[in-house]
Short mmCIF file of C-alpha atoms in Angstrom, two decimals:
data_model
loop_
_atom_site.label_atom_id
_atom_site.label_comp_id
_atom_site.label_asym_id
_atom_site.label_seq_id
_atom_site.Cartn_x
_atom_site.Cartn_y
_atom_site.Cartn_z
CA UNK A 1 0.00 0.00 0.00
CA UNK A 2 1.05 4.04 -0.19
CA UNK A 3 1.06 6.57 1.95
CA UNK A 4 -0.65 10.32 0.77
CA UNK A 5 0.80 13.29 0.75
CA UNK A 6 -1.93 16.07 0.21
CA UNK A 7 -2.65 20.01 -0.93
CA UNK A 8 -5.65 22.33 -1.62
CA UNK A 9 -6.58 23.11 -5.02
CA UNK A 10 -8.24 25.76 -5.89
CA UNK A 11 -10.93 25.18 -8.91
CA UNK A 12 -13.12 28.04 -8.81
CA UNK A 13 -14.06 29.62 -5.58
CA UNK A 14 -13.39 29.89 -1.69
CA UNK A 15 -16.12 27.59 -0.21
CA UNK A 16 -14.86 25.25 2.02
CA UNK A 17 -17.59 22.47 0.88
CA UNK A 18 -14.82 20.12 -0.67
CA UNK A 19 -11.95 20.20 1.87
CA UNK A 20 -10.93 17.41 2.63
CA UNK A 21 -9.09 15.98 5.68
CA UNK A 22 -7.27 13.31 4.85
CA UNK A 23 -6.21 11.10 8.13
CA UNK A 24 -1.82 10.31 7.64
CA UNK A 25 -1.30 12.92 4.75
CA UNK A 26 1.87 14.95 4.75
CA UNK A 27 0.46 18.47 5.65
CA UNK A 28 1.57 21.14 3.97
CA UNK A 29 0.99 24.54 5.51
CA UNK A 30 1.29 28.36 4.35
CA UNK A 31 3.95 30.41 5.54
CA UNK A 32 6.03 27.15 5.37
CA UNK A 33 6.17 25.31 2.29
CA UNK A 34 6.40 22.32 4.44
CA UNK A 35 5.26 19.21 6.34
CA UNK A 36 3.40 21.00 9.41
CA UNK A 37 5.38 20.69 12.64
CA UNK A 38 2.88 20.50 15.41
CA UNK A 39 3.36 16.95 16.93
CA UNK A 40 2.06 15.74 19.91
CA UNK A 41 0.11 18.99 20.07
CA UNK A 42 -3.53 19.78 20.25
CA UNK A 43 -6.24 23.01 18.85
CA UNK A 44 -7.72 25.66 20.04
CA UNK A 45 -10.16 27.73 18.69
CA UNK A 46 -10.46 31.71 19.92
CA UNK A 47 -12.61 33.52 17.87
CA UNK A 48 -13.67 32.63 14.69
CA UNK A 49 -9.87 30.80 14.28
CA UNK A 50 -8.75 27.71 15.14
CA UNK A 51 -4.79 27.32 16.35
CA UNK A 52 -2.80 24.44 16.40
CA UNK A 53 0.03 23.83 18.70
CA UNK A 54 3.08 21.39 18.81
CA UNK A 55 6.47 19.90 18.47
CA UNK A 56 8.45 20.90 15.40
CA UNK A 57 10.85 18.08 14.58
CA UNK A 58 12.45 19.00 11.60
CA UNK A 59 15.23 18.16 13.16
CA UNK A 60 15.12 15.16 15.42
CA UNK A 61 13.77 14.31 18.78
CA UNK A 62 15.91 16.77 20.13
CA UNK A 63 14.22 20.10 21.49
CA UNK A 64 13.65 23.10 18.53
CA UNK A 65 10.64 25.40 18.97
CA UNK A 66 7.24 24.91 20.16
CA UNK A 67 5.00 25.94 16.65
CA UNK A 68 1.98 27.79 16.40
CA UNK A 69 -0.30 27.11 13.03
CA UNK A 70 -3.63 29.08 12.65
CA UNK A 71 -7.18 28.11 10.16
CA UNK A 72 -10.53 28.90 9.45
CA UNK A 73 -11.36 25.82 8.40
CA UNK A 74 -9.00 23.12 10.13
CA UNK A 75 -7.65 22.03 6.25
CA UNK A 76 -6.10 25.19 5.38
CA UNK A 77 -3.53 25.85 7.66
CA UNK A 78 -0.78 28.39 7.89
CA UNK A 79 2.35 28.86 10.14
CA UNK A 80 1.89 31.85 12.38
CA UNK A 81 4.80 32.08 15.16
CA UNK A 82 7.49 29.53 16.64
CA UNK A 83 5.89 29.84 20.45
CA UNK A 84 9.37 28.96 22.25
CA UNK A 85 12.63 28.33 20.45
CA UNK A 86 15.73 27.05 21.49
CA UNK A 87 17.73 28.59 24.08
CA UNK A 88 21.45 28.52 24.57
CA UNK A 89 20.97 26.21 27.70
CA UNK A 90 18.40 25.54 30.27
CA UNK A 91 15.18 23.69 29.64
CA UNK A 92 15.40 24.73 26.42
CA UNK A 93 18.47 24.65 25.65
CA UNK A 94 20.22 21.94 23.01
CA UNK A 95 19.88 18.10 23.36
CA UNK A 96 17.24 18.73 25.62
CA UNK A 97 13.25 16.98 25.19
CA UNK A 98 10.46 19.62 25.25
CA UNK A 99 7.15 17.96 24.27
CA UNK A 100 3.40 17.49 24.25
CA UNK A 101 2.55 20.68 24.38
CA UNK A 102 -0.65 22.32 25.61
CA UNK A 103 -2.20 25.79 26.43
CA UNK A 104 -5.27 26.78 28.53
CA UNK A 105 -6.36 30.55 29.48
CA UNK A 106 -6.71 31.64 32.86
CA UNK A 107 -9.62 33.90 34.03
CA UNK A 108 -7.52 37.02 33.39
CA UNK A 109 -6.83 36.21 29.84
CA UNK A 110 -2.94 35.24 29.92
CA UNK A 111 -2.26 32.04 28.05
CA UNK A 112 -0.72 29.42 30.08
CA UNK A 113 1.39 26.51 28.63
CA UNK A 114 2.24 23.24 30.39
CA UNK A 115 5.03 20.98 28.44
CA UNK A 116 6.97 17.01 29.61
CA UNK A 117 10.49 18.71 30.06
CA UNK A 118 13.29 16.32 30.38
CA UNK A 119 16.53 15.20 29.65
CA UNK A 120 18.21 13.32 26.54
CA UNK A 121 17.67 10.15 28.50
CA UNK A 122 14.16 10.68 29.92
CA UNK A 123 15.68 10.55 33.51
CA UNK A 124 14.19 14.03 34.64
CA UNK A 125 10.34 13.44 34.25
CA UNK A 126 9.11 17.33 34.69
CA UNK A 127 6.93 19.56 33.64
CA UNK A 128 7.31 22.59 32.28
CA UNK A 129 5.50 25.97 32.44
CA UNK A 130 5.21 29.29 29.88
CA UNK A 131 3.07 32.26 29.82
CA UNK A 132 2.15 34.39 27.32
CA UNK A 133 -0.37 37.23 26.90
CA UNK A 134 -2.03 35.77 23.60
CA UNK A 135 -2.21 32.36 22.05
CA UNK A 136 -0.15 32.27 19.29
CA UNK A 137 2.55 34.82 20.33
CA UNK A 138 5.61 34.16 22.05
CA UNK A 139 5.69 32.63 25.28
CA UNK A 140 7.72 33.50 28.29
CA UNK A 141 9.13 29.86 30.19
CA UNK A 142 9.27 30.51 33.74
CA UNK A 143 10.23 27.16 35.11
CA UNK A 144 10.24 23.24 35.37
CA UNK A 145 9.48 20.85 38.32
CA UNK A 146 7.95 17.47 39.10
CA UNK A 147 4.31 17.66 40.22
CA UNK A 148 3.47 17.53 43.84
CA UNK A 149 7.17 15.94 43.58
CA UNK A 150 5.94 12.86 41.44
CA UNK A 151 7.41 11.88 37.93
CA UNK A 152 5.59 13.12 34.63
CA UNK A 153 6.03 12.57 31.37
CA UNK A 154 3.50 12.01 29.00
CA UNK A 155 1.18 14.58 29.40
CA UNK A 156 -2.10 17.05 28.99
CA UNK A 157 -4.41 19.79 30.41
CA UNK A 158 -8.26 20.34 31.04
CA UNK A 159 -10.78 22.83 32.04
CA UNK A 160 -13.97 22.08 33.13
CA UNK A 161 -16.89 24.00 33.07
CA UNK A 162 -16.31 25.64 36.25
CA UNK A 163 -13.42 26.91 35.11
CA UNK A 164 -11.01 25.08 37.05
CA UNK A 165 -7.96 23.68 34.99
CA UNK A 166 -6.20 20.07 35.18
CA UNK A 167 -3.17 18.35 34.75
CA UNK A 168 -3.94 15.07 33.19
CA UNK A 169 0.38 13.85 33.64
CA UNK A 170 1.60 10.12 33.51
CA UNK A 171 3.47 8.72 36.95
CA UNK A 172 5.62 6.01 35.73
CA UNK A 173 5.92 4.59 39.34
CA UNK A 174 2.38 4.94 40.21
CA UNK A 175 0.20 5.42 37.10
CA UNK A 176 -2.19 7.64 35.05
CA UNK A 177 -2.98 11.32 37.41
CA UNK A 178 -5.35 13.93 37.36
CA UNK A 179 -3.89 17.06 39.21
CA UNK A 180 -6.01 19.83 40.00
CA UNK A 181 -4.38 23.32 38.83
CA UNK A 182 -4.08 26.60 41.02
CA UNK A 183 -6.59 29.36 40.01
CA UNK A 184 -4.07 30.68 37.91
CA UNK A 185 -3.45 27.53 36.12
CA UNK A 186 0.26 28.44 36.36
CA UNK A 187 0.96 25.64 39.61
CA UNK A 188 -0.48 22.57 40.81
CA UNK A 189 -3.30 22.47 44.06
CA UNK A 190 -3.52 18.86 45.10
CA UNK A 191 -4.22 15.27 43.30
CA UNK A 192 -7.71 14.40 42.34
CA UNK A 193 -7.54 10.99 41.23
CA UNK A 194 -4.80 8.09 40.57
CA UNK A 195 -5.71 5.60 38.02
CA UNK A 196 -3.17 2.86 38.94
CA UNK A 197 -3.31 1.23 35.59
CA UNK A 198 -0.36 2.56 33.35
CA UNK A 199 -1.40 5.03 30.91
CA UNK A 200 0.28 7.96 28.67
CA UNK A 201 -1.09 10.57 26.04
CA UNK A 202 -3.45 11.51 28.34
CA UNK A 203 -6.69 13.57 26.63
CA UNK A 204 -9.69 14.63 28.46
CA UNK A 205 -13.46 15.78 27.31
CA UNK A 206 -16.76 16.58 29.34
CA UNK A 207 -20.26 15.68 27.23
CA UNK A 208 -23.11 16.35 28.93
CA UNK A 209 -21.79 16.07 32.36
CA UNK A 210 -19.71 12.98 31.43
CA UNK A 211 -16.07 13.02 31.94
CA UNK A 212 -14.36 10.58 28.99
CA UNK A 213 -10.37 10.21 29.38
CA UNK A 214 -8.46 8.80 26.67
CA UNK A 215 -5.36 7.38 26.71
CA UNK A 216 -2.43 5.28 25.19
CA UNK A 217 -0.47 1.84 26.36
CA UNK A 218 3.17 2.35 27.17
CA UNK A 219 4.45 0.62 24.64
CA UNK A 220 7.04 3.46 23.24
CA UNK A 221 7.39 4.58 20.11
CA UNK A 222 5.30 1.20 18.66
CA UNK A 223 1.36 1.91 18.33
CA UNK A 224 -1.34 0.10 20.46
CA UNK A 225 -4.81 -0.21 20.77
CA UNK A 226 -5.79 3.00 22.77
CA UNK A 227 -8.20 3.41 25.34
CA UNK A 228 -10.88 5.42 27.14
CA UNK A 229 -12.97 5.12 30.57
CA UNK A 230 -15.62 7.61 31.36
CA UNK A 231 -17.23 8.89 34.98
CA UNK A 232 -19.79 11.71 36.20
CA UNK A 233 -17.21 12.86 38.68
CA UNK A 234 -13.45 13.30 38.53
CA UNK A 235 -12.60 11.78 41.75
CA UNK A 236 -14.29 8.39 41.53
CA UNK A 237 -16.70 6.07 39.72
CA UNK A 238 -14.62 5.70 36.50
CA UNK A 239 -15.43 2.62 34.24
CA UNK A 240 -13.15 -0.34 33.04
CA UNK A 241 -10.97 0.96 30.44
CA UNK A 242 -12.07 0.01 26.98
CA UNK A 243 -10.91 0.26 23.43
CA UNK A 244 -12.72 3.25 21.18
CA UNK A 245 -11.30 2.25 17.69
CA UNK A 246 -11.26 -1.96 16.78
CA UNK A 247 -9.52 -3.97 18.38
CA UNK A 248 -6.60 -4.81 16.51
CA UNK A 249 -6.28 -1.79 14.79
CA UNK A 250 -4.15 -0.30 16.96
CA UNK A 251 -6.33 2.76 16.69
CA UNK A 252 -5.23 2.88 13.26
CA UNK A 253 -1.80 3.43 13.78
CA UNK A 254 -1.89 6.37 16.25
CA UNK A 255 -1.16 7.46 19.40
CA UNK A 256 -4.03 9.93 21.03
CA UNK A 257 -3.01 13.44 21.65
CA UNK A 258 -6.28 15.77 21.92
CA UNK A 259 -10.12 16.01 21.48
CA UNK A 260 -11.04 19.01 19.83
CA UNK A 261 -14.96 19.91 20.34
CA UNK A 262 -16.16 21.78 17.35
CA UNK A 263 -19.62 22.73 17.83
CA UNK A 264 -21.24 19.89 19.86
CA UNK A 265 -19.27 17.45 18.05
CA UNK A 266 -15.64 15.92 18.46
CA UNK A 267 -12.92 14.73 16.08
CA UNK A 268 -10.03 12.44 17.87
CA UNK A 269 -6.48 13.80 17.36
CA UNK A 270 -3.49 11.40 16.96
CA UNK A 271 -0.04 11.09 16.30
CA UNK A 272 1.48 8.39 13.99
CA UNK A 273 5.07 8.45 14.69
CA UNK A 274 8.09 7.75 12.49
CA UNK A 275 10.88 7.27 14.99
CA UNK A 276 13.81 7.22 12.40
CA UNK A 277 12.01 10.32 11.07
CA UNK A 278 9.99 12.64 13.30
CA UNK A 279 9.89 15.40 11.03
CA UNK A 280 7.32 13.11 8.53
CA UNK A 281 5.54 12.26 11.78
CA UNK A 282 2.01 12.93 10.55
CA UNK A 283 -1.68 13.17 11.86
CA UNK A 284 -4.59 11.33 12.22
CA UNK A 285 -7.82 13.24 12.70
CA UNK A 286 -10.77 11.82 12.81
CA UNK A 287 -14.92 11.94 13.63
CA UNK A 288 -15.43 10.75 17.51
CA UNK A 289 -18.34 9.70 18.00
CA UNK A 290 -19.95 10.51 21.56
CA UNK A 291 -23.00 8.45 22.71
CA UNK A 292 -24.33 8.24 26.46
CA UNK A 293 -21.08 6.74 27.89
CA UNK A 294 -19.77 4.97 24.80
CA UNK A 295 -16.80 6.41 22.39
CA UNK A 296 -15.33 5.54 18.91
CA UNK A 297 -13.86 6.47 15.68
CA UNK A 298 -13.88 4.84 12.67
CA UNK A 299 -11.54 4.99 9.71
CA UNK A 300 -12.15 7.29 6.48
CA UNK A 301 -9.28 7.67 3.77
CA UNK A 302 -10.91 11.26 3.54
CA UNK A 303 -13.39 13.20 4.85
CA UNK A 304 -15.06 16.53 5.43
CA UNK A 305 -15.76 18.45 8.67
CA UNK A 306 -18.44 21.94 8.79
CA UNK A 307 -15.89 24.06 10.85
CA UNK A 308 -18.55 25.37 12.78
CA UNK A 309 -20.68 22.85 13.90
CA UNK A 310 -18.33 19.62 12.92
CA UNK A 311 -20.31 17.51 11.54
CA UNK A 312 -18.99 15.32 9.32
CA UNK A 313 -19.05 13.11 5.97
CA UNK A 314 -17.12 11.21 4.06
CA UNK A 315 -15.26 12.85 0.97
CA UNK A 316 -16.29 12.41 -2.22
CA UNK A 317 -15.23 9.87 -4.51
CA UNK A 318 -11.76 10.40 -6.59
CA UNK A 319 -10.79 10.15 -10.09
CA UNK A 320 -7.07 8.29 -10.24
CA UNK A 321 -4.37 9.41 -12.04
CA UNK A 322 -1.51 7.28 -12.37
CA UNK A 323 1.96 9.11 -12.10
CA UNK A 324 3.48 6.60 -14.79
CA UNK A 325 1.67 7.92 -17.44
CA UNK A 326 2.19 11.76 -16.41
CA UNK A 327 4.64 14.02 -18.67
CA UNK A 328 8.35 13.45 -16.45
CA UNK A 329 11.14 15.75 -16.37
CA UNK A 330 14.35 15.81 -14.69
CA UNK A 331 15.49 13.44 -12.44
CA UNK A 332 12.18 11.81 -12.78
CA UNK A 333 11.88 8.08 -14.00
CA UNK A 334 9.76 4.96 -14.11
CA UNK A 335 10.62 2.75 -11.63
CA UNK A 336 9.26 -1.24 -10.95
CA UNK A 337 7.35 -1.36 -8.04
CA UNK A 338 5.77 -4.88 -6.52
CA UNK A 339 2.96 -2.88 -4.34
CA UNK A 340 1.61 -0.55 -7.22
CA UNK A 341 -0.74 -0.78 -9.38
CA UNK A 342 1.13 -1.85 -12.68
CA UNK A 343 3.83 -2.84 -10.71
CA UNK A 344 5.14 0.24 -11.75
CA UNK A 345 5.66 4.04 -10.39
CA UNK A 346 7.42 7.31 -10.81
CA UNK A 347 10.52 7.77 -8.72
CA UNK A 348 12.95 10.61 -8.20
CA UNK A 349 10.63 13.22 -7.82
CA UNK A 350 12.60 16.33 -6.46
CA UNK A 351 15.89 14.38 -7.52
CA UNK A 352 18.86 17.08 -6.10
CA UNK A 353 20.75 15.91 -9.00
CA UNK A 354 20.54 17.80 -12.39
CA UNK A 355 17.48 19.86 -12.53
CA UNK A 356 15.34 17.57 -10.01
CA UNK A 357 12.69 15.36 -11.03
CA UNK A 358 9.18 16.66 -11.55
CA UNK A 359 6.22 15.50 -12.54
CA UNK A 360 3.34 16.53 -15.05
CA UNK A 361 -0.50 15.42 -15.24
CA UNK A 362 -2.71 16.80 -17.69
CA UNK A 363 -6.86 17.22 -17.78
CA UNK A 364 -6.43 16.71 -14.58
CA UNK A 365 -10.95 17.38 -13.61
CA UNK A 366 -13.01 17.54 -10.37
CA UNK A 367 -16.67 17.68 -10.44
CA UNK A 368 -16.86 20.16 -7.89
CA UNK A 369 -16.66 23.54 -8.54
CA UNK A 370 -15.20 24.92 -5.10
CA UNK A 371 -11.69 24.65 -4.08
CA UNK A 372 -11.02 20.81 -3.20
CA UNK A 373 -8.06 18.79 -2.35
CA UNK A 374 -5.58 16.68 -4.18
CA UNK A 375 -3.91 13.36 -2.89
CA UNK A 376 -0.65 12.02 -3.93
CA UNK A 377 0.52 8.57 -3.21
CA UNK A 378 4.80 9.08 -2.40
CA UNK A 379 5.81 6.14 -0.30
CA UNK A 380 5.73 2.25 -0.81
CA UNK A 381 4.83 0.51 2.87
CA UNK A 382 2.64 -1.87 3.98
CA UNK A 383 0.37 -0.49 6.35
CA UNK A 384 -3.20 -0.56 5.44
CA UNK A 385 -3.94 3.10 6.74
CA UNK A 386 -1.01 5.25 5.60
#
């Protein structure tokens, strides 16, 4: 099978009617003119805009900025601000491991940002803590420091509809934790609960009085079948952890980051990680379904989301082009390939050599007449869902 790498064409207008997410697609983003950078991250919409927030690794696992993408439309995105950057020592400073992270606002308006700080080796297990006076601008770190003095790695935030703010943070010797924030959000208050089962990727949502946490096995870089459990109280009463995608799947080859509620709907956010190549780490978005206590996702090679309420459909169907029988220039060649269709496929493309490989299609149609979106197939592997 292929993997997709995906862009927006424009045909003949602005509607968003025809955008497409497409769940594993390298992203490319405005402002860029690359692979968006905004792993293990999470959104948050202010306004009429939605922002998107995460790790760039464009160059390794080591710590580089914290990145900051904004939309209208969660397809269209475009690279606003690097958030933090690297510092010449510190926290931030080089070889150092600055991830997962998240913002909330307090109830004066200053953006707060909680971050897993740590060292090369993982041996630290700390959170970090930034403040800024706007979402996407840039973020002043004030400091790092284990929890109520407990390990945490892996982690997240929530507010509930109170307005108090959580730290949803994974104890290694003890388990999954939900911390309750200071007023400020900027501190923690005291523990709320301990699940004592041993969970990372921690992401929290609140339907209709119903608290559902979802969460990842530790089982490193490798993908497993996530899980959720749901309660009407934070403190006890929580159900037996269960899977929300099929079993087997391993939740199609992702690790859960965030929920994002768009209108009074919810699309599951995960990471599917490359570890010998974190820059073409890529996303997996998808429709959540909510239902009393029950929770899944199921698995759509594209689909399209109403950025205001979020409901959503699948895409429409796709005329195929095959690259073998485009126009090829430069670098660009016909290659055998035992996975293709035609055992055969274009290689080369962007070839450094010469003038670099590029390739051509012509009458290229769409039967919609608003700006849609265009998927390429780039990479031989043999996972189902990439």
């Amino acid at each position: 099978m292929l993997s997709w790498a995906y862009l927006v064409l424009g045909l003949l207008g602005g509607a968003a009617a025809s955008l497409q997410i497409i769940p594993g697609a390298t992203w490319t983003a405005k402002g860029s003119n690359a692979h968006i950078q905004a792993h293990g991250g999470s959104i948050t919409k202010v306004g009429d805009t939605y922002y998107l927030i995460g790790e760039n690794k464009l160059n390794g696992s080591a710590f580089q900025s914290i990145r900051c993408y904004t939309s209208k439309d969660l397809v269209q995105w475009t690279f606003s601000n690097n958030l933090l950057t690297l510092a010449s020592s510190g926290d931030l400073g080089p070889n150092r491991v600055v991830e997962r992270p998240k913002v909330i606002q307090n109830s004066s308006g200053q953006w707060v940002m909680w971050m897993h700080i740590d060292s090369s080796s993982y041996g630290e297990a700390k959170v970090g803590v930034a403040t800024s006076s706007s979402i996407c601008g840039t973020y002043q770190y004030i400091r790092s420091f284990q929890p109520l003095g407990r390990q945490s790695r892996d982690m997240g935030l929530f507010k509930d509809t109170d307005g108090s703010g959580y730290l949803l943070t994974e104890d290694r010797q003890s388990g999954l934790r939900i911390i309750k924030l200071t007023s400020d959000f900027k501190d923690v208050a005291q523990d709320t609960y301990l699940f004592p089962s041993h969970y990372e990727a921690p992401a929290m949502i609140k339907v209709n009085g119903r608290y559902f946490m979802f969460a990842s096995l530790l089982t490193g870089w490798d993908t497993n079948d996530n899980k959720f459990t749901t309660s009407t109280s934070l403190t006890s009463g929580w159900s037996s952890w269960a899977n929300f995608a099929p079993s087997g799947e391993r939740t199609y080859d992702s690790q859960t980051t965030a929920i994002l509620q768009v209108g009074s709907n919810y699309m599951y956010m995960g990471d599917r990680w490359f570890s010998g190549n974190l820059m073409r780490s890529s996303y997996i978005w998808l429709p959540l379904t909510i239902s009393g206590s029950s929770a899944s996702i199921s698995w759509y090679v594209n689909w399209i989301i109403d950025p205001n309420t979020g409901a959503a459909r699948a895409g429409p169907s796709e005329n195929s082009y095959e690259g073998e029988n485009a126009t090829l220039s430069g670098g660009a060649a016909k290659v055998s390939c035992s996975g293709c269709s035609g055992s055969s496929a274009v290689g080369y493309i962007g070839a450094t050599s010469g003038s670099g490989g590029s390739i051509r299609w012509s009458s290229v149609s769409s039967s919609t007449s608003t700006t849609t979106t265009l998927r390429f197939k780039h990479e031989v592997c043999n996972n189902p869902y990439r």
